[in-house]
């Protein structure tokens, strides 16, 4: 643990231009700097560094934050790791606050499991030199086209027959039984009560953590005996969480970040053959079906993933399932199927690097094209089936959390199939509501599970407040929210100086509201705030610091320096305010003072926001109305009420007559 005073000292000392300048060539322009963005490929600089604000922002890929955030993104570090990095750079001594006995025990336990695991890796590797290892395992690896350098680099090995060789070696080395059992390397047999090897007579593929330590093994039998499981994998342990590990990640991560792309394959040998050929941004979800945790691990290094599976039915099925999962986590997903009964492993062995690269470049398809070409086959004369396929693709688009991206895909799909965007949007809106409902259910379930694990509460917990309304494909609402947040981040603590005849003017003796208070009372008056998740987070974070009485400058700095990258990016984006045009076209002219500009346009931005939010909710209600078994009368009444409110807002905006 780094003490809070030290954290503050590090954040105050680090200069954003110095920290970024260590990695990127900066060009000065006045008091600011520009560079080609290190996070996406570009030839003209759109990466903007503002020393006065301590922030950076990329107009291309929208990454942004302060010095600490840059180190997190660029070096793929956690918040604490990035703070330590900055402390070293600026020679700030970090005296760690004391660990509890429990912390120490848990750290030592993990370290012991790691040591056992690393010892096992070495043991299995050495077995390749034995007679049995050479004649069976090494011969097998060679038959699969693996070169000695590859075998060594990836630490492949052999678990000998006999069921006790490893256990004996580990005991001799003095490892405790507890750790041998907990890593799943040994098992106690009921018959004799003794420890035995869990992996025997199998070739072994060590699985590395992101930081390169051996944390688990996959082991394959070479027997054709059908009663023996083909693969045995390490069981879960404190150091190995299956659904957060990917085979090959340690060897792939730098190239994934550099190429800004990741290939996902199915098996150990697919990864090894691709890497040996020279394509190293490849990982596999071996041993489990693809999980959210694995997708998030990929996302630490790149947002672009290409699923590379066999072209058989099983491969296609797995690819279809993977697409929606990747989309839901916000990644860009493409698919390439390996033709003619090959898998990535055999294909890599039959072709040169140039051939494989050319094939991947020409054959990978965006998920819309992939689904369309796959599912539309033979539906030319079957309009119903065709409609089903298009709805199916729309449902995939609905998984994408980013509203702007969804809109782009809707346009694309509507052009491709010559369908009205409004028809697609309706379908999308309905699916999106279902997804959000499901996510809420999951969140509630997780919260309940967490609560159940903790001590029983003294009193019954208060019902969780309903969170923000569902965010559908609604760019209008999103930009209205962004406008309000922009006012808050630029001038949240400024007072609004309403004239005495203004409807907003507070009563005698009361203070004028600040920009933040005024917006907060309008946004939150019915318990809801923003629908855009990052805006909502930034808003809540601002509110907390505001309530602590911090100055505007200090609040923005805290948001930029905070651990949450989404909040930092929003704060950085909105801090490049000069280039930021409000949707409400409230450009300030030189004659207008800042405070009269705010007093005029903040109320207007709130009306625009209320209009967008009401329209959005109306669309949702209409969607619900279409669902089977919907409570029609209740919904119709709600729609009517909302239409009245909407009319009032429109009148005040001058869009409708009274
Ligand atoms: Zn960028």
XYZ file of C-alpha atoms and ligand atoms in Angstrom:
659
model
C 0.000 0.000 0.000
C 1.310 3.435 -0.928
C 0.314 6.024 1.715
C -2.127 8.671 0.489
C 0.299 11.586 1.068
C 2.876 9.885 -1.149
C 0.260 9.262 -3.861
C -0.604 12.959 -3.795
C 3.054 13.959 -3.929
C 3.639 11.708 -6.950
C 0.579 13.081 -8.783
C 1.564 16.672 -8.000
C 5.151 16.196 -9.152
C 4.610 14.280 -12.394
C 4.559 16.557 -15.471
C 2.425 15.144 -18.213
C 4.712 16.452 -21.001
C 7.843 15.002 -19.366
C 6.281 11.609 -18.766
C 4.866 11.281 -22.281
C 8.053 12.788 -23.767
C 9.961 9.718 -22.547
C 8.023 7.607 -25.033
C 6.814 9.873 -27.801
C 8.389 12.678 -29.842
C 6.553 15.886 -28.977
C 6.228 18.984 -31.129
C 5.699 22.240 -29.306
C 3.030 24.644 -30.461
C 2.795 27.632 -28.133
C 2.261 26.418 -24.599
C 1.047 23.034 -25.783
C 2.383 19.957 -27.524
C 1.226 17.690 -30.335
C 2.382 14.226 -31.268
C 1.437 11.247 -33.377
C -0.694 9.134 -31.093
C 1.122 6.126 -29.607
C -2.179 4.290 -29.174
C -3.373 4.242 -32.748
C -1.750 4.362 -36.162
C -1.622 7.810 -37.729
C 0.541 10.020 -39.899
C -0.762 13.440 -38.861
C -0.656 14.274 -35.148
C -3.971 14.247 -33.303
C -2.502 13.573 -29.877
C -2.721 16.758 -27.850
C -0.851 17.515 -24.608
C -1.896 20.384 -22.369
C 0.765 21.000 -19.672
C -1.302 23.728 -18.011
C -4.115 21.297 -17.370
C -1.816 18.341 -16.788
C -3.717 16.332 -19.355
C -3.514 14.735 -22.766
C -6.210 13.806 -25.230
C -6.246 12.043 -28.596
C -8.802 13.352 -31.077
C -8.420 10.133 -33.056
C -8.894 7.313 -30.562
C -10.246 9.406 -27.640
C -7.779 8.170 -25.112
C -7.021 10.781 -22.510
C -6.035 11.480 -18.935
C -3.049 12.697 -16.959
C 0.534 11.465 -16.512
C -0.466 8.471 -14.414
C -3.154 7.432 -16.903
C -0.710 7.618 -19.774
C 1.671 5.240 -18.010
C -1.224 2.858 -17.251
C -2.293 2.803 -20.896
C 1.123 2.805 -22.503
C 2.865 0.333 -20.223
C -0.247 -1.725 -19.468
C 0.201 -1.141 -15.769
C -2.270 -1.038 -12.911
C -2.841 2.273 -11.108
C -0.461 1.336 -8.303
C 2.207 0.067 -10.697
C 2.005 3.330 -12.646
C 2.359 5.348 -9.424
C 5.472 3.342 -8.527
C 6.871 3.982 -11.996
C 6.347 7.739 -11.602
C 7.865 7.666 -8.110
C 11.023 6.071 -9.528
C 11.185 8.605 -12.372
C 10.908 11.570 -10.005
C 13.012 10.042 -7.219
C 10.168 10.079 -4.729
C 10.677 7.591 -1.964
C 7.763 5.238 -1.437
C 7.570 3.908 2.091
C 4.886 1.271 1.916
C 2.397 1.388 4.743
C 2.395 -1.758 6.799
C 0.779 -4.894 5.534
C -1.524 -6.792 7.839
C -0.559 -10.317 8.893
C -3.311 -11.522 6.588
C -1.861 -9.611 3.608
C 1.554 -11.084 4.239
C 0.218 -14.635 4.614
C -1.756 -14.403 1.395
C 1.170 -12.934 -0.529
C 3.488 -15.639 0.777
C 0.986 -18.340 -0.076
C 0.656 -17.141 -3.686
C 4.409 -16.903 -3.947
C 4.763 -20.501 -2.684
C 2.255 -21.729 -5.263
C 4.184 -19.861 -7.982
C 7.444 -21.479 -6.881
C 5.919 -24.972 -6.966
C 4.501 -24.210 -10.381
C 7.815 -22.952 -11.715
C 9.613 -25.949 -10.293
C 7.139 -28.218 -12.079
C 7.725 -26.355 -15.340
C 11.443 -27.013 -15.048
C 10.880 -30.635 -14.087
C 8.642 -31.379 -17.089
C 11.059 -29.618 -19.428
C 14.004 -31.681 -18.189
C 12.043 -34.881 -18.777
C 12.292 -34.250 -22.532
C 15.926 -35.339 -22.255
C 15.110 -38.754 -20.760
C 14.763 -41.826 -22.985
C 10.994 -41.867 -22.558
C 10.707 -38.109 -23.063
C 12.816 -38.128 -26.205
C 11.177 -41.089 -27.841
C 7.596 -40.074 -27.099
C 7.231 -36.354 -26.331
C 10.037 -34.804 -28.339
C 9.218 -37.067 -31.274
C 5.598 -35.900 -31.058
C 6.494 -32.193 -30.943
C 8.808 -32.664 -33.939
C 6.078 -34.540 -35.808
C 3.867 -31.479 -35.284
C 6.504 -29.328 -36.933
C 7.718 -27.602 -33.765
C 11.386 -26.614 -33.768
C 13.644 -27.039 -30.741
C 13.835 -23.273 -30.245
C 10.039 -23.073 -30.038
C 9.830 -26.046 -27.680
C 12.332 -24.374 -25.409
C 10.882 -20.863 -25.584
C 7.387 -22.013 -24.641
C 8.722 -24.471 -22.059
C 7.016 -27.581 -23.467
C 7.701 -30.765 -21.543
C 6.861 -34.325 -20.653
C 5.147 -35.695 -17.559
C 6.620 -39.189 -17.241
C 4.659 -42.382 -16.738
C 4.704 -44.045 -13.342
C 2.533 -41.557 -11.420
C 5.069 -40.563 -8.803
C 8.171 -39.093 -10.460
C 7.133 -35.466 -9.984
C 5.791 -35.960 -6.460
C 9.067 -37.507 -5.376
C 11.178 -34.797 -6.973
C 9.056 -32.037 -5.388
C 9.213 -33.672 -1.962
C 12.966 -34.031 -2.218
C 13.106 -30.317 -2.985
C 11.199 -29.708 0.262
C 7.869 -28.355 -1.098
C 4.993 -28.662 1.330
C 2.192 -31.133 0.540
C -0.328 -28.341 0.977
C 1.073 -26.449 -1.999
C 1.502 -29.560 -4.153
C -2.186 -30.295 -3.651
C -3.380 -26.692 -4.057
C -1.627 -26.212 -7.388
C -3.344 -29.403 -8.552
C -0.011 -30.910 -9.538
C -0.515 -33.757 -7.093
C -3.596 -35.612 -5.923
C -4.200 -37.843 -2.937
C -5.462 -41.259 -3.990
C -8.201 -42.760 -1.866
C -6.844 -46.303 -2.307
C -3.532 -45.784 -0.520
C -3.891 -42.290 0.989
C -0.668 -41.262 -0.760
C 0.185 -38.291 -2.974
C 0.590 -39.059 -6.668
C 1.242 -37.119 -9.852
C -1.859 -35.636 -11.414
C -0.116 -35.318 -14.773
C 1.576 -38.472 -16.031
C 2.373 -39.922 -19.426
C 1.369 -36.719 -21.147
C 3.022 -33.937 -23.115
C 2.811 -30.712 -21.136
C 2.089 -27.128 -22.209
C 2.856 -24.602 -19.454
C 0.417 -21.686 -19.187
C 2.023 -18.328 -18.364
C 0.527 -15.365 -16.553
C 0.495 -11.903 -18.152
C 3.742 -11.171 -16.331
C 5.401 -14.325 -17.622
C 5.276 -16.720 -14.687
C 4.186 -20.338 -15.076
C 0.837 -20.626 -13.307
C -0.720 -23.794 -14.742
C -0.392 -26.624 -17.240
C -2.354 -28.197 -20.047
C -1.427 -31.836 -20.609
C -2.313 -33.978 -23.602
C -2.212 -37.752 -23.794
C -0.727 -39.319 -26.909
C -2.662 -42.562 -26.418
C -5.479 -43.294 -28.793
C -7.319 -45.000 -25.928
C -10.778 -43.409 -25.867
C -11.241 -44.010 -22.139
C -8.473 -41.540 -21.333
C -9.304 -37.813 -21.425
C -7.360 -36.212 -24.282
C -6.528 -33.124 -22.238
C -6.094 -32.668 -18.505
C -5.666 -29.097 -17.285
C -4.587 -27.641 -13.978
C -7.443 -26.984 -11.619
C -8.156 -23.466 -10.445
C -5.959 -22.132 -7.669
C -5.048 -18.830 -6.029
C -2.623 -18.202 -8.882
C -4.627 -19.689 -11.763
C -8.082 -18.364 -12.551
C -9.115 -20.157 -15.714
C -11.529 -17.633 -17.060
C -8.973 -14.833 -16.732
C -6.063 -16.621 -18.392
C -5.193 -17.000 -22.059
C -2.668 -19.372 -23.521
C 0.212 -17.424 -25.092
C -0.649 -14.004 -23.596
C 2.841 -13.429 -22.170
C 4.453 -14.015 -25.577
C 1.740 -12.168 -27.502
C 0.976 -9.053 -25.476
C 3.600 -6.658 -26.827
C 2.823 -7.489 -30.434
C -0.919 -7.244 -29.680
C -0.403 -3.684 -28.472
C 2.044 -2.779 -31.255
C -0.111 -4.147 -34.081
C -3.248 -3.083 -32.213
C -4.791 -6.408 -33.037
C -5.202 -9.858 -31.555
C -5.926 -13.187 -33.211
C -7.902 -15.660 -31.153
C -7.427 -19.362 -31.945
C -8.622 -22.523 -30.217
C -5.697 -24.750 -29.304
C -2.171 -24.762 -27.884
C -0.718 -25.993 -31.168
C -2.525 -23.265 -33.141
C -0.777 -20.646 -30.995
C 2.612 -22.356 -31.210
C 2.575 -22.848 -34.997
C 1.485 -19.265 -35.648
C 4.144 -17.887 -33.289
C 6.820 -20.101 -34.838
C 5.868 -18.815 -38.263
C 6.267 -15.234 -37.042
C 2.699 -14.150 -36.273
C 2.921 -13.609 -32.542
C -0.194 -11.571 -31.691
C -2.073 -14.851 -31.263
C -3.652 -16.300 -28.109
C -5.977 -19.209 -27.339
C -8.764 -19.690 -24.816
C -7.595 -23.283 -24.357
C -9.282 -25.450 -21.830
C -12.441 -23.365 -21.505
C -15.068 -21.792 -23.693
C -14.344 -18.094 -24.216
C -15.180 -15.991 -21.133
C -15.719 -12.310 -20.326
C -12.589 -12.307 -18.172
C -10.492 -13.477 -21.116
C -11.998 -10.804 -23.350
C -11.117 -8.141 -20.796
C -7.572 -9.484 -20.677
C -7.325 -9.008 -24.460
C -8.807 -5.512 -24.135
C -5.898 -4.459 -21.910
C -3.729 -4.620 -25.022
C -6.008 -3.999 -28.006
C -9.642 -3.432 -28.916
C -9.379 -5.230 -32.229
C -9.766 -8.957 -32.320
C -9.989 -11.427 -35.175
C -11.421 -14.829 -34.407
C -9.455 -17.422 -36.370
C -11.199 -20.785 -36.211
C -11.595 -23.936 -38.330
C -14.132 -23.664 -41.123
C -16.095 -26.678 -39.849
C -19.488 -26.567 -38.142
C -18.011 -26.521 -34.642
C -15.649 -23.682 -35.565
C -18.453 -21.622 -37.095
C -20.663 -22.182 -34.081
C -17.892 -21.098 -31.711
C -17.160 -18.030 -33.854
C -20.813 -16.949 -33.821
C -20.908 -17.246 -30.057
C -17.622 -15.339 -29.715
C -18.822 -12.441 -31.887
C -21.611 -11.345 -29.551
C -19.407 -11.691 -26.477
C -16.677 -9.510 -27.956
C -19.183 -6.927 -29.161
C -20.781 -6.760 -25.754
C -17.420 -5.971 -24.172
C -16.924 -3.133 -26.652
C -14.317 -4.748 -28.922
C -14.196 -4.580 -32.708
C -14.494 -8.086 -34.020
C -13.655 -9.776 -37.301
C -13.685 -13.425 -38.291
C -11.521 -15.518 -40.540
C -12.269 -19.181 -41.143
C -9.451 -21.486 -42.182
C -10.511 -23.298 -45.365
C -10.370 -26.866 -46.624
C -10.439 -28.859 -43.428
C -7.341 -27.174 -42.024
C -6.979 -25.573 -38.624
C -4.664 -22.606 -37.911
C -1.941 -25.045 -36.849
C -1.910 -27.176 -40.004
C -2.483 -24.149 -42.230
C 0.513 -22.341 -40.715
C 2.681 -25.397 -41.293
C 1.709 -25.712 -44.977
C 2.333 -22.082 -45.913
C 4.970 -19.380 -45.692
C 4.640 -16.328 -43.468
C 3.877 -14.133 -46.494
C 1.163 -16.505 -47.692
C -0.506 -16.694 -44.296
C -0.345 -12.924 -43.826
C -1.816 -12.355 -47.259
C -4.557 -14.884 -46.569
C -5.467 -13.295 -43.227
C -5.494 -9.798 -44.700
C -7.733 -10.767 -47.603
C -10.051 -13.217 -45.851
C -10.935 -11.618 -42.554
C -14.451 -10.291 -42.560
C -16.184 -7.765 -40.402
C -18.783 -9.532 -38.252
C -21.688 -8.109 -40.277
C -20.241 -9.443 -43.530
C -19.329 -12.715 -41.900
C -22.797 -13.321 -40.533
C -24.440 -12.126 -43.728
C -22.430 -14.344 -46.054
C -22.790 -17.310 -43.745
C -26.459 -17.064 -42.903
C -27.893 -15.604 -46.096
C -26.671 -18.484 -48.247
C -29.644 -19.922 -50.135
C -32.217 -17.454 -48.762
C -32.688 -15.455 -52.003
C -36.126 -16.987 -52.553
C -37.061 -17.106 -48.900
C -37.953 -13.617 -47.674
C -38.918 -14.793 -44.196
C -35.630 -16.529 -43.630
C -33.887 -13.441 -44.989
C -35.680 -11.235 -42.495
C -34.658 -13.566 -39.676
C -31.026 -13.307 -40.694
C -31.132 -9.511 -40.829
C -32.760 -9.392 -37.390
C -30.083 -11.752 -36.170
C -27.378 -9.366 -37.381
C -29.222 -6.406 -35.847
C -29.240 -8.300 -32.538
C -25.461 -8.596 -32.733
C -25.161 -4.859 -33.385
C -27.360 -4.245 -30.348
C -24.637 -5.826 -28.186
C -22.247 -2.926 -28.897
C -22.165 -0.576 -25.884
C -21.023 2.491 -27.862
C -24.033 4.292 -29.334
C -22.059 6.005 -32.091
C -20.592 2.704 -33.273
C -24.054 1.162 -33.263
C -25.333 3.980 -35.440
C -22.511 3.458 -37.920
C -23.325 -0.238 -38.170
C -27.034 0.449 -38.592
C -26.202 2.703 -41.554
C -23.935 0.039 -42.980
C -26.519 -2.711 -42.617
C -29.294 -0.528 -43.978
C -27.254 0.214 -47.125
C -26.135 -3.334 -47.563
C -29.642 -4.759 -47.505
C -31.557 -1.700 -48.576
C -33.674 -1.544 -45.449
C -34.964 1.580 -43.742
C -32.716 2.480 -40.756
C -35.826 3.128 -38.650
C -36.907 -0.498 -39.043
C -33.499 -1.677 -37.875
C -33.450 0.827 -35.027
C -36.729 -0.448 -33.709
C -35.394 -3.978 -33.523
C -32.143 -2.694 -32.035
C -33.961 -0.687 -29.373
C -35.920 -3.706 -28.240
C -32.903 -6.013 -28.090
C -30.887 -3.322 -26.347
C -33.543 -2.985 -23.626
C -33.425 -6.718 -23.068
C -29.643 -6.679 -22.818
C -29.692 -3.853 -20.317
C -32.395 -5.583 -18.309
C -30.235 -8.707 -18.255
C -27.162 -6.755 -17.223
C -29.128 -5.171 -14.389
C -30.317 -8.574 -13.277
C -26.747 -9.864 -13.312
C -25.516 -6.843 -11.401
C -28.236 -7.346 -8.787
C -27.392 -11.039 -8.560
C -23.667 -10.275 -8.146
C -24.443 -7.667 -5.492
C -26.639 -10.147 -3.651
C -23.982 -12.846 -3.857
C -21.449 -10.384 -2.513
C -23.728 -9.286 0.281
C -24.407 -12.899 1.192
C -20.674 -13.499 1.563
C -20.297 -10.629 3.988
C -21.408 -10.502 7.597
C -25.171 -10.434 8.003
C -26.181 -6.756 8.179
C -27.514 -5.379 11.463
C -30.586 -4.040 9.734
C -32.221 -4.902 6.445
C -30.372 -3.225 3.569
C -32.195 -0.368 1.911
C -33.423 -1.160 -1.582
C -30.853 -0.139 -4.162
C -31.971 2.970 -6.003
C -32.920 2.365 -9.623
C -29.979 3.223 -11.795
C -30.000 5.288 -14.941
C -32.585 4.544 -17.605
C -31.523 2.188 -20.317
C -29.229 3.655 -22.934
C -30.588 2.727 -26.326
C -29.129 3.722 -29.646
C -29.605 7.382 -28.899
C -26.891 9.767 -30.035
C -29.146 12.768 -29.344
C -29.476 11.980 -25.668
C -25.795 11.248 -25.469
C -24.767 14.590 -26.908
C -27.228 16.415 -24.628
C -25.628 14.643 -21.678
C -22.176 15.546 -22.942
C -23.143 19.224 -23.143
C -24.247 19.269 -19.521
C -21.147 17.455 -18.383
C -19.049 19.871 -20.383
C -20.587 22.814 -18.517
C -19.908 21.058 -15.214
C -16.285 20.197 -15.971
C -15.547 23.670 -17.337
C -17.443 25.865 -14.854
C -19.188 23.660 -12.277
C -18.433 25.907 -9.293
C -19.325 29.208 -11.044
C -22.532 30.878 -9.850
C -25.342 31.480 -12.350
C -26.345 35.138 -12.098
C -30.044 35.058 -12.937
C -31.775 38.401 -13.361
C -34.352 39.272 -10.709
C -37.237 38.713 -13.155
C -35.950 35.294 -14.212
C -38.049 32.280 -13.231
C -34.829 30.691 -11.944
C -33.903 33.572 -9.680
C -33.859 32.297 -6.096
C -35.835 34.024 -3.369
C -34.539 36.918 -1.267
C -31.520 36.105 0.829
C -30.792 32.893 -1.041
C -27.593 32.405 -2.930
C -27.469 32.054 -6.681
C -27.031 28.381 -7.611
C -23.735 27.179 -9.069
C -23.648 25.606 -12.514
C -23.290 22.179 -10.907
C -26.113 22.629 -8.368
C -28.407 23.928 -11.052
C -27.712 21.052 -13.421
C -27.778 18.475 -10.622
C -31.231 19.547 -9.456
C -32.555 19.281 -13.018
C -30.913 15.979 -13.900
C -31.534 14.162 -10.692
C -34.991 15.386 -9.753
C -36.577 12.066 -10.650
C -33.764 9.897 -9.362
C -32.117 9.445 -12.726
C -28.941 10.964 -14.072
C -26.996 10.178 -17.255
C -27.444 7.078 -19.407
C -23.948 7.117 -20.915
C -21.944 4.953 -18.487
C -18.718 6.987 -18.636
C -20.581 10.317 -18.323
C -22.530 8.955 -15.386
C -19.326 7.854 -13.667
C -17.644 11.201 -14.314
C -20.731 13.030 -13.040
C -20.834 10.984 -9.818
C -17.107 11.429 -9.261
C -17.415 15.188 -9.787
C -20.359 15.346 -7.366
C -18.361 13.625 -4.667
C -15.405 16.003 -4.898
C -17.755 18.972 -5.228
C -19.496 17.973 -2.005
C -16.086 17.836 -0.317
C -15.783 21.524 -1.151
C -12.787 21.269 -3.504
C -12.052 24.009 -6.018
C -12.973 23.536 -9.669
C -9.332 23.147 -10.660
C -8.692 20.602 -7.937
C -11.774 18.551 -8.861
C -10.796 18.322 -12.520
C -7.272 17.347 -11.543
C -8.612 14.569 -9.296
C -10.776 13.259 -12.115
C -7.826 13.252 -14.517
C -5.523 11.627 -11.966
C -8.006 9.055 -10.746
C -7.780 5.332 -11.207
C -10.826 5.083 -13.463
C -9.655 5.399 -17.071
C -13.146 6.064 -18.423
C -13.621 9.056 -16.116
C -10.129 10.383 -16.901
C -10.765 10.120 -20.646
C -14.062 12.012 -20.345
C -12.414 14.711 -18.262
C -9.538 15.009 -20.738
C -11.886 15.129 -23.730
C -13.975 17.894 -22.219
C -10.943 19.835 -21.041
C -9.985 20.542 -24.663
C -13.000 22.792 -24.516
C -11.794 25.452 -26.983
C -12.205 22.984 -29.796
C -15.373 21.654 -28.404
C -18.618 22.919 -29.900
C -21.778 22.626 -27.935
C -24.597 20.882 -29.726
C -26.940 23.659 -28.667
C -24.968 26.054 -30.877
C -24.370 28.327 -27.928
C -21.086 29.726 -29.210
C -19.989 32.586 -27.049
C -19.176 35.782 -28.889
C -16.568 38.183 -27.732
C -19.100 40.669 -26.403
C -20.642 38.251 -23.976
C -19.092 37.693 -20.556
C -18.535 34.148 -19.422
C -21.097 34.418 -16.653
C -23.885 35.811 -18.824
C -23.119 33.136 -21.406
C -23.479 30.452 -18.726
C -26.641 32.026 -17.339
C -28.206 31.966 -20.761
C -27.110 28.587 -22.073
C -27.028 26.264 -19.062
C -30.857 26.418 -18.701
C -31.187 25.894 -22.436
C -28.895 22.863 -22.391
C -31.020 21.406 -19.598
C -34.191 21.781 -21.687
C -32.503 20.088 -24.639
C -31.422 17.306 -22.319
C -34.934 16.895 -20.905
C -36.367 16.763 -24.396
C -33.892 14.074 -25.480
C -34.470 12.068 -22.329
C -38.247 12.150 -22.726
C -38.021 11.167 -26.399
C -35.721 8.348 -25.401
C -38.069 7.046 -22.720
C -41.027 7.303 -25.061
C -39.207 5.150 -27.609
C -38.505 2.636 -24.863
C -42.124 2.554 -23.738
C -43.288 2.036 -27.315
C -40.818 -0.825 -27.565
C -42.233 -2.379 -24.407
C -45.732 -1.994 -25.790
C -44.787 -4.247 -28.685
C -43.622 -7.062 -26.407
C -45.838 -10.080 -25.742
C -47.956 -9.814 -22.612
C -47.178 -6.138 -22.068
C -49.438 -4.262 -19.599
C -50.986 -2.243 -22.417
C -53.158 0.135 -20.414
C -50.494 1.128 -17.929
C -48.037 1.700 -20.727
C -50.477 3.774 -22.752
C -51.141 5.987 -19.731
C -47.414 6.429 -19.159
C -46.910 7.283 -22.805
C -49.678 9.867 -22.629
C -48.219 11.495 -19.509
C -44.806 11.588 -21.044
C -46.085 13.089 -24.261
C -47.619 15.927 -22.250
C -44.356 16.590 -20.445
C -42.508 16.469 -23.732
C -44.897 19.013 -25.235
C -44.268 21.418 -22.384
C -40.524 21.133 -22.902
C -40.887 21.658 -26.639
C -42.989 24.769 -26.074
C -40.350 26.206 -23.800
C -37.698 25.447 -26.382
C -39.795 27.287 -28.942
C -40.137 24.155 -31.055
C -43.918 24.020 -30.623
C -46.584 26.675 -30.089
C -48.483 26.833 -26.822
Zn -5.040 8.032 -30.602
